[in-house]
Tab-separated table of C-alpha atoms in Angstrom:
chain	number	residue	atom	x	y	z
R	157	UNK	CA	65.751	110.024	39.399
R	158	UNK	CA	64.386	113.094	41.249
R	159	UNK	CA	63.405	116.161	39.259
R	160	UNK	CA	65.944	118.929	38.574
R	161	UNK	CA	65.934	122.291	36.791
R	162	UNK	CA	67.281	120.778	33.572
R	163	UNK	CA	64.426	118.281	33.296
R	164	UNK	CA	61.781	120.905	34.190
R	165	UNK	CA	63.057	123.404	31.627
R	166	UNK	CA	63.223	120.638	29.011
R	167	UNK	CA	59.478	119.993	29.439
R	168	UNK	CA	57.729	121.974	26.613
R	169	UNK	CA	54.465	122.340	28.523
R	170	UNK	CA	56.076	124.302	31.357
R	171	UNK	CA	57.543	127.186	29.315
R	172	UNK	CA	60.332	127.912	31.812
R	173	UNK	CA	63.066	130.348	30.735
R	174	UNK	CA	66.230	131.108	32.743
R	175	UNK	CA	66.914	134.857	32.987
R	176	UNK	CA	70.667	134.256	33.261
R	177	UNK	CA	73.077	131.455	32.520
R	178	UNK	CA	72.761	128.549	34.968
R	179	UNK	CA	75.784	126.299	35.556
R	180	UNK	CA	75.564	122.525	35.184
R	181	UNK	CA	75.763	121.922	38.952
R	182	UNK	CA	72.668	124.043	39.581
R	183	UNK	CA	70.846	122.514	36.608
R	184	UNK	CA	71.479	118.947	37.765
R	185	UNK	CA	70.996	119.408	41.523
R	186	UNK	CA	68.019	117.250	42.648
R	187	UNK	CA	64.924	119.156	43.736
R	188	UNK	CA	63.415	117.908	46.995
R	189	UNK	CA	60.226	119.951	46.492
R	190	UNK	CA	58.478	122.685	44.520
R	191	UNK	CA	56.063	125.089	46.213
R	192	UNK	CA	54.414	128.454	45.567
R	193	UNK	CA	54.181	131.317	48.054
R	194	UNK	CA	53.226	134.994	47.947
R	195	UNK	CA	54.589	135.754	51.419
R	196	UNK	CA	57.245	138.455	51.703
R	197	UNK	CA	59.296	135.960	53.776
R	198	UNK	CA	58.323	132.323	53.121
R	199	UNK	CA	61.524	130.812	54.618
R	200	UNK	CA	60.014	129.807	58.002
R	201	UNK	CA	57.791	127.343	56.138
R	202	UNK	CA	60.372	126.017	53.659
R	203	UNK	CA	63.166	123.444	53.733
R	204	UNK	CA	66.450	123.365	51.808
R	205	UNK	CA	66.752	121.901	48.344
R	206	UNK	CA	63.616	123.077	46.531
R	207	UNK	CA	62.147	125.360	43.841
R	208	UNK	CA	60.100	128.331	45.078
R	209	UNK	CA	57.428	129.742	42.759
R	210	UNK	CA	55.779	133.154	43.079
R	211	UNK	CA	53.493	135.374	40.983
R	212	UNK	CA	55.360	138.481	42.144
R	213	UNK	CA	52.966	139.596	44.883
R	214	UNK	CA	55.770	139.966	47.503
R	215	UNK	CA	57.262	142.798	45.379
R	216	UNK	CA	54.033	144.757	44.987
R	217	UNK	CA	52.044	146.829	47.475
R	218	UNK	CA	51.352	146.311	50.318
R	219	UNK	CA	54.455	144.123	50.824
R	220	UNK	CA	57.027	145.844	48.583
R	221	UNK	CA	59.620	143.290	49.736
R	222	UNK	CA	63.265	144.259	49.428
R	223	UNK	CA	64.597	142.037	46.625
R	224	UNK	CA	68.122	141.681	48.051
R	225	UNK	CA	66.881	140.715	51.534
R	226	UNK	CA	64.307	138.332	50.022
R	227	UNK	CA	66.901	136.519	47.893
R	228	UNK	CA	69.561	136.410	50.623
R	229	UNK	CA	67.113	134.646	52.965
R	230	UNK	CA	66.319	132.035	50.294
R	231	UNK	CA	70.004	131.406	49.632
R	232	UNK	CA	70.801	131.139	53.357
R	233	UNK	CA	68.072	128.505	53.722
R	234	UNK	CA	69.358	126.480	50.770
R	235	UNK	CA	66.578	127.056	48.207
R	236	UNK	CA	67.883	125.867	44.839
R	237	UNK	CA	66.001	128.206	42.475
R	238	UNK	CA	63.299	130.894	42.246
R	239	UNK	CA	60.564	130.901	39.595
R	240	UNK	CA	58.607	134.109	38.930
R	241	UNK	CA	55.425	134.144	36.846
R	242	UNK	CA	54.969	137.027	34.386
R	243	UNK	CA	51.831	138.231	32.667
R	244	UNK	CA	49.589	137.896	35.738
R	245	UNK	CA	50.644	140.460	38.360
R	246	UNK	CA	53.966	141.413	36.808
R	247	UNK	CA	54.607	142.288	33.198
R	248	UNK	CA	58.253	141.436	33.672
R	249	UNK	CA	60.538	140.287	36.452
R	250	UNK	CA	61.687	143.316	38.475
R	251	UNK	CA	65.254	144.346	37.534
R	252	UNK	CA	66.245	144.604	41.202
R	253	UNK	CA	65.207	140.940	41.675
R	254	UNK	CA	67.245	139.899	38.622
R	255	UNK	CA	70.226	141.791	40.042
R	256	UNK	CA	69.839	140.264	43.533
R	257	UNK	CA	69.643	136.699	42.155
R	258	UNK	CA	72.740	137.290	40.036
R	259	UNK	CA	74.625	138.741	43.016
R	260	UNK	CA	73.725	135.846	45.351
R	261	UNK	CA	74.043	133.073	42.739
R	262	UNK	CA	70.393	131.977	42.885
R	263	UNK	CA	69.038	130.638	39.546
R	264	UNK	CA	66.075	132.796	38.451
R	265	UNK	CA	63.447	131.255	36.135
R	266	UNK	CA	60.760	133.166	34.284
R	267	UNK	CA	57.479	131.222	34.294
R	268	UNK	CA	54.922	131.767	31.522
R	269	UNK	CA	51.432	132.889	32.492
R	270	UNK	CA	50.147	129.757	30.731
R	271	UNK	CA	52.125	127.508	33.080
R	272	UNK	CA	50.126	126.281	36.097
R	273	UNK	CA	52.205	126.220	39.242
R	274	UNK	CA	50.436	123.012	40.241
R	275	UNK	CA	51.767	121.269	37.147
R	276	UNK	CA	55.362	122.059	38.132
R	277	UNK	CA	54.717	121.151	41.769
R	278	UNK	CA	53.133	117.825	40.777
R	279	UNK	CA	55.979	116.990	38.392
R	280	UNK	CA	58.549	117.474	41.156
R	281	UNK	CA	56.432	115.556	43.677
R	282	UNK	CA	55.840	112.645	41.297
R	283	UNK	CA	59.538	112.422	40.423
R	284	UNK	CA	60.483	112.471	44.109
R	285	UNK	CA	57.954	109.738	44.919
R	286	UNK	CA	59.139	107.617	41.990
R	287	UNK	CA	62.744	108.017	43.133
R	288	UNK	CA	61.807	106.984	46.674
R	289	UNK	CA	60.007	103.896	45.340
R	290	UNK	CA	63.010	102.995	43.214
R	291	UNK	CA	65.348	103.417	46.194
R	292	UNK	CA	63.080	101.268	48.353
R	293	UNK	CA	62.938	98.535	45.714
R	294	UNK	CA	66.727	98.621	45.364
R	295	UNK	CA	67.078	98.484	49.142
R	296	UNK	CA	64.744	95.485	49.445
R	297	UNK	CA	66.546	93.696	46.619
R	298	UNK	CA	69.918	94.455	48.221
R	299	UNK	CA	68.700	93.212	51.607
R	300	UNK	CA	67.528	89.949	50.036
R	301	UNK	CA	70.941	89.544	48.398
R	302	UNK	CA	72.679	90.251	51.688
R	303	UNK	CA	70.501	87.684	53.474
R	304	UNK	CA	71.373	85.064	50.847
R	305	UNK	CA	75.057	85.994	51.099
R	306	UNK	CA	74.949	85.272	54.824
R	307	UNK	CA	74.220	81.622	54.007
R	308	UNK	CA	77.404	81.173	51.961
R	309	UNK	CA	80.461	79.433	53.459
R	310	UNK	CA	82.303	82.760	53.733
R	311	UNK	CA	79.191	84.482	55.040
R	312	UNK	CA	80.749	87.602	56.516
R	313	UNK	CA	82.925	88.300	53.481
R	314	UNK	CA	80.008	87.697	51.117
R	315	UNK	CA	77.852	90.117	53.126
R	316	UNK	CA	80.481	92.858	52.865
R	317	UNK	CA	80.851	92.389	49.104
R	318	UNK	CA	77.091	92.662	48.624
R	319	UNK	CA	76.973	95.801	50.771
R	320	UNK	CA	79.776	97.394	48.779
R	321	UNK	CA	78.037	96.511	45.507
R	322	UNK	CA	74.673	97.848	46.646
R	323	UNK	CA	75.999	101.164	47.961
R	324	UNK	CA	78.552	101.614	45.155
R	325	UNK	CA	81.182	102.645	47.684
R	326	UNK	CA	83.970	101.094	49.715
R	327	UNK	CA	83.409	98.976	52.804
R	328	UNK	CA	86.026	97.891	55.361
R	329	UNK	CA	85.970	95.650	58.426
R	330	UNK	CA	88.353	96.111	61.343
R	331	UNK	CA	88.936	93.467	64.002
R	332	UNK	CA	88.897	93.919	67.760
R	333	UNK	CA	92.544	95.024	67.733
R	334	UNK	CA	91.834	97.732	65.151
R	335	UNK	CA	93.554	95.804	62.338
R	336	UNK	CA	92.021	95.773	58.859
R	337	UNK	CA	90.435	92.434	57.948
R	338	UNK	CA	91.290	91.567	54.354
R	339	UNK	CA	88.211	90.551	52.340
R	340	UNK	CA	88.753	89.382	48.757
R	341	UNK	CA	87.087	91.111	45.798
R	342	UNK	CA	86.333	94.340	47.633
R	343	UNK	CA	87.389	97.870	46.667
R	344	UNK	CA	89.335	98.623	49.819
R	345	UNK	CA	89.782	101.978	51.557
R	346	UNK	CA	91.070	104.778	49.294
R	347	UNK	CA	94.711	105.536	50.071
R	348	UNK	CA	93.945	109.123	51.134
R	349	UNK	CA	91.427	107.899	53.708
R	350	UNK	CA	93.254	104.901	55.175
R	351	UNK	CA	95.069	106.646	58.041
R	352	UNK	CA	92.157	108.831	59.228
R	353	UNK	CA	89.777	105.837	59.012
R	354	UNK	CA	92.152	103.736	61.109
R	355	UNK	CA	92.423	106.538	63.687
R	356	UNK	CA	88.628	106.922	63.878
R	357	UNK	CA	88.247	103.150	64.236
R	358	UNK	CA	90.798	102.964	67.048
R	359	UNK	CA	88.940	105.744	68.871
R	360	UNK	CA	85.618	103.888	68.469
R	361	UNK	CA	87.081	100.675	69.911
R	362	UNK	CA	88.729	102.543	72.792
R	363	UNK	CA	85.323	103.752	73.992
R	364	UNK	CA	84.352	100.097	74.716
R	365	UNK	CA	80.668	100.530	73.902
R	366	UNK	CA	78.430	99.685	70.978
R	367	UNK	CA	77.794	102.773	68.876
R	368	UNK	CA	77.257	104.155	65.392
R	369	UNK	CA	78.844	107.402	64.258
R	370	UNK	CA	79.207	109.469	61.134
R	371	UNK	CA	82.699	110.965	61.027
R	372	UNK	CA	84.129	113.724	58.847
R	373	UNK	CA	87.719	112.926	57.872
R	374	UNK	CA	89.261	116.371	57.773
R	375	UNK	CA	87.827	117.434	54.427
R	376	UNK	CA	88.898	114.296	52.535
R	377	UNK	CA	85.653	112.398	52.954
R	378	UNK	CA	83.117	110.988	55.384
R	379	UNK	CA	82.678	107.551	56.879
R	380	UNK	CA	80.029	105.867	58.965
R	381	UNK	CA	81.391	103.605	61.699
R	382	UNK	CA	79.366	100.854	63.358
R	383	UNK	CA	80.765	98.638	66.099
R	384	UNK	CA	80.185	94.883	66.093
R	385	UNK	CA	79.506	92.922	69.244
R	386	UNK	CA	77.997	93.579	72.629
R	387	UNK	CA	78.569	96.468	74.985
R	388	UNK	CA	82.153	96.355	76.390
R	389	UNK	CA	82.845	93.207	74.336
R	390	UNK	CA	83.410	94.709	70.908
R	391	UNK	CA	84.505	92.362	68.130
R	392	UNK	CA	85.294	94.953	65.484
R	393	UNK	CA	84.103	97.974	63.504
R	394	UNK	CA	82.380	98.211	60.113
R	395	UNK	CA	83.420	101.308	58.145
R	396	UNK	CA	81.438	102.484	55.110
R	397	UNK	CA	82.460	105.359	52.850
R	398	UNK	CA	79.592	107.797	52.334
R	399	UNK	CA	78.621	110.969	50.549
R	400	UNK	CA	75.775	113.268	51.488
R	401	UNK	CA	74.208	112.843	48.050
R	402	UNK	CA	74.013	109.068	47.964
R	403	UNK	CA	73.829	107.863	51.558
R	404	UNK	CA	70.126	108.058	52.369
R	405	UNK	CA	67.697	106.315	54.719
R	406	UNK	CA	67.520	103.244	52.478
R	407	UNK	CA	71.314	102.987	52.529
R	408	UNK	CA	71.334	103.237	56.310
R	409	UNK	CA	68.657	100.532	56.527
R	410	UNK	CA	70.850	98.246	54.424
R	411	UNK	CA	73.862	98.919	56.654
R	412	UNK	CA	71.714	98.185	59.703
R	413	UNK	CA	70.715	94.843	58.160
R	414	UNK	CA	74.355	93.939	57.576
R	415	UNK	CA	75.225	94.926	61.145
R	416	UNK	CA	72.373	92.782	62.484
R	417	UNK	CA	73.452	89.731	60.469
R	418	UNK	CA	77.104	90.169	61.372
R	419	UNK	CA	76.270	90.674	65.052
R	420	UNK	CA	74.069	87.572	65.097
R	421	UNK	CA	76.910	85.589	63.556
R	422	UNK	CA	79.328	86.872	66.167
R	423	UNK	CA	76.969	86.256	69.080
R	424	UNK	CA	76.315	82.703	67.881
R	425	UNK	CA	80.020	82.058	68.188
R	426	UNK	CA	80.161	83.311	71.800
R	427	UNK	CA	79.572	79.800	73.188
R	428	UNK	CA	82.424	78.498	71.054
R	429	UNK	CA	84.621	81.371	72.240
R	430	UNK	CA	83.900	80.464	75.859
R	431	UNK	CA	84.808	76.831	75.189
R	432	UNK	CA	88.050	77.930	73.528
R	433	UNK	CA	88.972	80.045	76.534
R	434	UNK	CA	88.385	77.145	78.913
R	435	UNK	CA	90.409	74.836	76.676
R	436	UNK	CA	93.300	77.304	76.580
R	437	UNK	CA	93.253	77.508	80.380
R	438	UNK	CA	93.314	73.707	80.582
R	439	UNK	CA	96.289	73.555	78.242
R	440	UNK	CA	98.063	76.130	80.404
R	441	UNK	CA	97.589	73.842	83.411
R	442	UNK	CA	99.111	70.934	81.448
R	443	UNK	CA	102.110	73.074	80.514
R	444	UNK	CA	102.572	74.151	84.135
R	445	UNK	CA	102.463	70.486	85.185
R	446	UNK	CA	105.150	69.625	82.628
R	447	UNK	CA	102.849	67.640	80.308
R	448	UNK	CA	104.206	69.510	77.313
R	449	UNK	CA	103.702	66.748	74.707
R	450	UNK	CA	99.968	66.388	75.285
R	451	UNK	CA	99.501	70.152	75.456
R	452	UNK	CA	101.537	70.653	72.283
R	453	UNK	CA	99.558	68.037	70.338
R	454	UNK	CA	96.268	69.616	71.397
R	455	UNK	CA	97.404	73.090	70.379
R	456	UNK	CA	98.712	71.761	67.070
R	457	UNK	CA	95.327	70.309	66.136
R	458	UNK	CA	93.454	73.486	67.074
R	459	UNK	CA	95.707	76.486	66.505
R	460	UNK	CA	98.888	75.287	64.808
R	461	UNK	CA	101.733	74.783	67.283
R	462	UNK	CA	103.278	76.176	70.427
R	463	UNK	CA	105.954	78.887	70.144
R	464	UNK	CA	109.480	77.579	69.674
R	465	UNK	CA	112.041	77.772	72.480
R	466	UNK	CA	113.746	79.726	73.913
R	467	UNK	CA	110.503	81.252	75.093
R	468	UNK	CA	109.279	83.864	77.515
R	469	UNK	CA	106.141	83.844	79.645
R	470	UNK	CA	104.228	87.058	80.335
R	471	UNK	CA	101.646	87.305	83.108
R	472	UNK	CA	99.500	90.423	82.682
R	473	UNK	CA	96.704	92.013	84.674
R	474	UNK	CA	94.413	94.177	82.510
R	475	UNK	CA	91.342	94.476	84.698
R	476	UNK	CA	89.641	97.554	86.003
R	477	UNK	CA	87.137	97.653	88.798
R	478	UNK	CA	84.109	97.222	86.540
R	479	UNK	CA	85.231	94.724	83.897
R	480	UNK	CA	85.628	90.958	83.969
R	481	UNK	CA	88.476	89.342	82.099
R	482	UNK	CA	86.211	87.250	79.852
R	483	UNK	CA	84.649	90.444	78.456
R	484	UNK	CA	87.866	92.432	78.186
R	485	UNK	CA	88.717	93.629	74.644
R	486	UNK	CA	92.279	92.333	74.992
R	487	UNK	CA	91.035	88.728	74.674
R	488	UNK	CA	89.616	89.048	71.113
R	489	UNK	CA	92.646	91.162	70.181
R	490	UNK	CA	94.954	88.295	71.208
R	491	UNK	CA	92.717	85.852	69.302
R	492	UNK	CA	93.353	87.909	66.174
R	493	UNK	CA	97.117	87.907	66.765
R	494	UNK	CA	97.193	84.135	67.346
R	495	UNK	CA	95.196	83.511	64.149
R	496	UNK	CA	97.395	85.790	62.055
R	497	UNK	CA	100.642	84.111	63.109
R	498	UNK	CA	100.062	80.479	64.059
R	499	UNK	CA	102.810	79.238	66.355
R	500	UNK	CA	104.022	82.720	67.324
R	501	UNK	CA	101.787	83.258	70.343
R	502	UNK	CA	99.866	81.137	72.838
R	503	UNK	CA	97.782	82.724	75.555
R	504	UNK	CA	95.309	81.634	78.202
R	505	UNK	CA	93.392	83.079	81.111
R	506	UNK	CA	94.605	82.234	84.610
R	507	UNK	CA	92.348	83.668	87.270
R	508	UNK	CA	92.337	87.425	86.785
R	509	UNK	CA	95.501	87.383	84.665
R	510	UNK	CA	96.353	86.655	81.041
R	511	UNK	CA	99.344	84.370	80.569
R	512	UNK	CA	101.014	84.687	77.165
R	513	UNK	CA	103.853	82.577	75.742
R	514	UNK	CA	106.067	83.762	72.877
R	515	UNK	CA	109.499	83.093	71.435
R	516	UNK	CA	112.283	85.167	72.972
R	517	UNK	CA	112.857	88.202	70.747
R	518	UNK	CA	109.441	87.987	69.064
R	519	UNK	CA	106.446	89.001	71.164
R	520	UNK	CA	104.164	88.544	68.093
R	521	UNK	CA	102.582	91.940	68.709
R	522	UNK	CA	101.507	91.057	72.258
R	523	UNK	CA	102.663	94.256	73.951
R	524	UNK	CA	101.460	96.499	71.109
R	525	UNK	CA	97.982	94.956	71.355
R	526	UNK	CA	97.968	95.206	75.151
R	527	UNK	CA	99.329	98.764	75.387
R	528	UNK	CA	95.987	100.586	74.892
R	529	UNK	CA	94.610	98.660	77.904
R	530	UNK	CA	97.477	99.760	80.195
R	531	UNK	CA	98.389	96.305	81.573
R	532	UNK	CA	100.660	95.622	84.491
R	533	UNK	CA	102.615	92.426	84.991
R	534	UNK	CA	105.854	90.536	84.644
R	535	UNK	CA	107.814	88.683	81.986
R	536	UNK	CA	110.099	85.708	82.634
R	537	UNK	CA	113.642	85.256	81.480
R	538	UNK	CA	114.193	83.070	78.356
R	539	UNK	CA	113.700	79.364	79.135
R	540	UNK	CA	113.246	76.007	77.426
R	541	UNK	CA	109.891	74.259	77.503
R	542	UNK	CA	110.967	71.942	80.317
R	543	UNK	CA	111.428	75.065	82.476
R	544	UNK	CA	107.915	76.420	81.792
R	545	UNK	CA	106.807	76.128	85.428
R	546	UNK	CA	109.891	78.078	86.500
R	547	UNK	CA	109.081	80.755	83.925
R	548	UNK	CA	105.569	81.095	85.338
R	549	UNK	CA	107.004	81.722	88.790
R	550	UNK	CA	109.493	84.252	87.402
R	551	UNK	CA	106.707	86.104	85.580
R	552	UNK	CA	104.647	86.238	88.764
R	553	UNK	CA	107.564	87.484	90.858
R	554	UNK	CA	108.440	90.116	88.256
R	555	UNK	CA	104.782	91.157	88.164
R	556	UNK	CA	104.808	91.621	91.927
R	557	UNK	CA	107.361	94.411	91.363
R	558	UNK	CA	105.203	96.159	88.733
R	559	UNK	CA	103.938	99.654	89.481
R	560	UNK	CA	102.383	102.604	87.695
R	561	UNK	CA	105.900	103.867	87.008
R	562	UNK	CA	107.134	100.471	85.760
R	563	UNK	CA	103.990	98.618	84.547
R	564	UNK	CA	105.854	95.754	82.818
R	565	UNK	CA	108.825	94.256	84.650
R	566	UNK	CA	111.195	91.700	83.104
R	567	UNK	CA	112.697	89.135	85.455
R	568	UNK	CA	116.079	89.675	83.751
R	569	UNK	CA	116.056	93.267	84.960
R	570	UNK	CA	115.443	92.167	88.535
R	571	UNK	CA	118.349	89.759	88.391
R	572	UNK	CA	120.643	92.414	86.882
R	573	UNK	CA	119.629	94.941	89.540
R	574	UNK	CA	120.648	92.653	92.417
R	575	UNK	CA	119.139	92.585	95.911
R	576	UNK	CA	119.159	96.375	96.191
R	577	UNK	CA	117.305	96.597	92.903
R	578	UNK	CA	114.665	94.277	94.322
R	579	UNK	CA	114.326	96.511	97.355
R	580	UNK	CA	113.906	99.595	95.152
R	581	UNK	CA	111.199	97.864	93.134
R	582	UNK	CA	109.290	97.068	96.335
R	583	UNK	CA	109.318	100.753	97.457
R	584	UNK	CA	111.678	99.914	100.321
R	585	UNK	CA	113.083	103.453	100.029
R	586	UNK	CA	109.999	104.706	101.885
R	587	UNK	CA	110.790	102.361	104.782
R	588	UNK	CA	114.426	103.477	104.684
R	589	UNK	CA	113.442	107.151	104.733
R	590	UNK	CA	111.274	106.546	107.802
R	591	UNK	CA	114.101	104.615	109.486
R	592	UNK	CA	116.552	107.516	108.994
R	593	UNK	CA	114.190	110.226	110.267
R	594	UNK	CA	116.252	110.622	113.517
R	595	UNK	CA	119.118	111.890	111.328
R	596	UNK	CA	116.983	114.294	109.259
R	597	UNK	CA	118.105	117.333	111.238
R	598	UNK	CA	121.811	116.419	111.070
R	599	UNK	CA	122.987	115.898	107.447
R	600	UNK	CA	126.623	116.079	108.587
R	601	UNK	CA	126.127	113.000	110.788
R	602	UNK	CA	124.697	111.165	107.784
R	603	UNK	CA	127.828	112.026	105.802
R	604	UNK	CA	129.997	110.756	108.643
R	605	UNK	CA	128.165	107.423	108.648
R	606	UNK	CA	128.441	107.094	104.847
R	607	UNK	CA	132.216	107.695	104.924
R	608	UNK	CA	132.674	105.306	107.848
R	609	UNK	CA	130.746	102.501	106.101
R	610	UNK	CA	132.548	103.212	102.822
R	611	UNK	CA	135.821	102.458	104.695
R	612	UNK	CA	134.410	99.158	105.973
R	613	UNK	CA	133.992	100.518	109.523
R	614	UNK	CA	137.715	101.235	109.907
R	615	UNK	CA	138.059	103.949	112.559
R	616	UNK	CA	141.496	105.199	111.609
R	617	UNK	CA	141.117	105.472	107.825
R	618	UNK	CA	137.561	106.838	108.058
R	619	UNK	CA	138.628	109.455	110.638
R	620	UNK	CA	141.522	110.494	108.398
R	621	UNK	CA	139.167	110.841	105.437
R	622	UNK	CA	136.821	113.001	107.524
R	623	UNK	CA	139.646	115.051	109.033
R	624	UNK	CA	138.602	114.301	112.618
R	625	UNK	CA	140.068	112.304	115.520
R	626	UNK	CA	139.146	108.622	115.642
R	627	UNK	CA	137.678	109.058	119.150
R	628	UNK	CA	135.434	111.838	117.835
R	629	UNK	CA	134.350	109.555	115.023
R	630	UNK	CA	133.588	106.767	117.492
R	631	UNK	CA	131.540	109.087	119.625
R	632	UNK	CA	129.497	110.304	116.664
R	633	UNK	CA	128.826	106.759	115.385
R	634	UNK	CA	127.759	105.606	118.857
R	635	UNK	CA	125.397	108.570	119.079
R	636	UNK	CA	123.863	107.702	115.706
R	637	UNK	CA	123.427	104.074	116.764
R	638	UNK	CA	121.535	105.168	119.835
R	639	UNK	CA	119.280	107.515	117.847
R	640	UNK	CA	118.543	104.850	115.210
R	641	UNK	CA	118.197	101.941	117.616
R	642	UNK	CA	120.793	99.877	115.747
R	643	UNK	CA	123.778	97.873	117.004
R	644	UNK	CA	126.498	99.139	114.683
R	645	UNK	CA	129.116	96.910	116.286
R	646	UNK	CA	127.439	93.982	114.505
R	647	UNK	CA	127.491	93.302	110.741
R	648	UNK	CA	123.693	93.075	110.582
R	649	UNK	CA	123.198	96.569	111.959
R	650	UNK	CA	125.832	97.993	109.658
R	651	UNK	CA	124.260	96.232	106.627
R	652	UNK	CA	120.811	97.574	107.490
R	653	UNK	CA	122.183	101.118	107.855
R	654	UNK	CA	124.150	100.842	104.585
R	655	UNK	CA	121.063	99.699	102.644
R	656	UNK	CA	118.934	102.492	104.122
R	657	UNK	CA	121.560	105.107	103.181
R	658	UNK	CA	121.829	103.729	99.607
R	659	UNK	CA	118.064	103.598	99.116
R	660	UNK	CA	117.629	107.224	100.224
R	661	UNK	CA	120.640	108.691	98.425
R	662	UNK	CA	119.872	111.271	95.720
């Protein structure tokens, strides 16, 4: 243990006497150093957390330091206590210094003339060195235990338990989707910290780069976060609860060792991950070819079973200009989902798309996991397994209609919207607006055409509805046909005009 005021004052040889009551927190606060100085302002050469000793020279000529200013500077720096020797230069501690220490809450210790400053300084230094040695020995022992834990069958879980035991705090592991990985026999995140830790973890994963960060959780605690995996291919985040008093360099070294072991374990599995991805893509080809039995048996042996029918097929694009699909964070996130609920989700890579299969009405968390990556794509209507190839085509066609405004399109919606709905999804309204430009300066003529088409091209009834003569109506329609370049005597021309008017209606 490092030295503190309590232990120093308990040493009979030092003859240290507090000049006012000192609370337990100040008595037990560890002292990082002890040093003597006769400068009127020693703070430029000091660090926080120590005991300053003086023989009183700063308060005598020629310095005559102002006691209040002197003490306020020490407190601002973080000095823990002031010791003043009496019987050498001073017969007693100056009353103004006693008053200033009381006002600023700085413990003031009277030091006997028989007490050598060097004895106090050496005692603090020796205690600090002994504490550092003890911490180093504990760290080395903990690192050996962690290394042995890595060799156990549940290596990663054993490593986390050893880390939690060594640091005497809580440790949590989050997967690539930001979900908490349950590890038996660990303390778990305190309830008050769970939500802010999850939020900080999600933010760390969203940055898509390997990093370590120490995060303050809004006054309820602190946590250090360390990502696992390679740059832009993160596999999870290790969260460790910390406090400023206990989390030192040795603790950080131990965390670094755990990160290194966990990262090595994850990188060693990268070859297996690549093989799994290729196997999934091969199974997808079998399903598309209608070889469902063979594909189902293979999936059953490896991952459980295929989702039960009726099923839907989603075809999603999640790429940006700088990221390949095999390094996209959505892939490990879907791995986690598939492992958590065997038989609820099957997915595979197909070119630059992810194809996912799930039971109708239960997406198994697919869209929630994909949402942070802003995917675009299409989803088929519900089908049986013998219609899987049809579902793939539906998903592709629905995906062709996807846009920034409608990133995920369901084939059902296209069917319900009809042909006009299809045209709207393909931005045909822009073509229609361009086609009707010759009428832009004559909104009344547009209204005439809409009423005429609404009456199935009947001259008499449309003219009556407009309150004009049928010959006038005929003349206006013929003029519009000439301006638009359409033959409105034919059904095709009328249909094209009707669609353009519908697509551009407010």
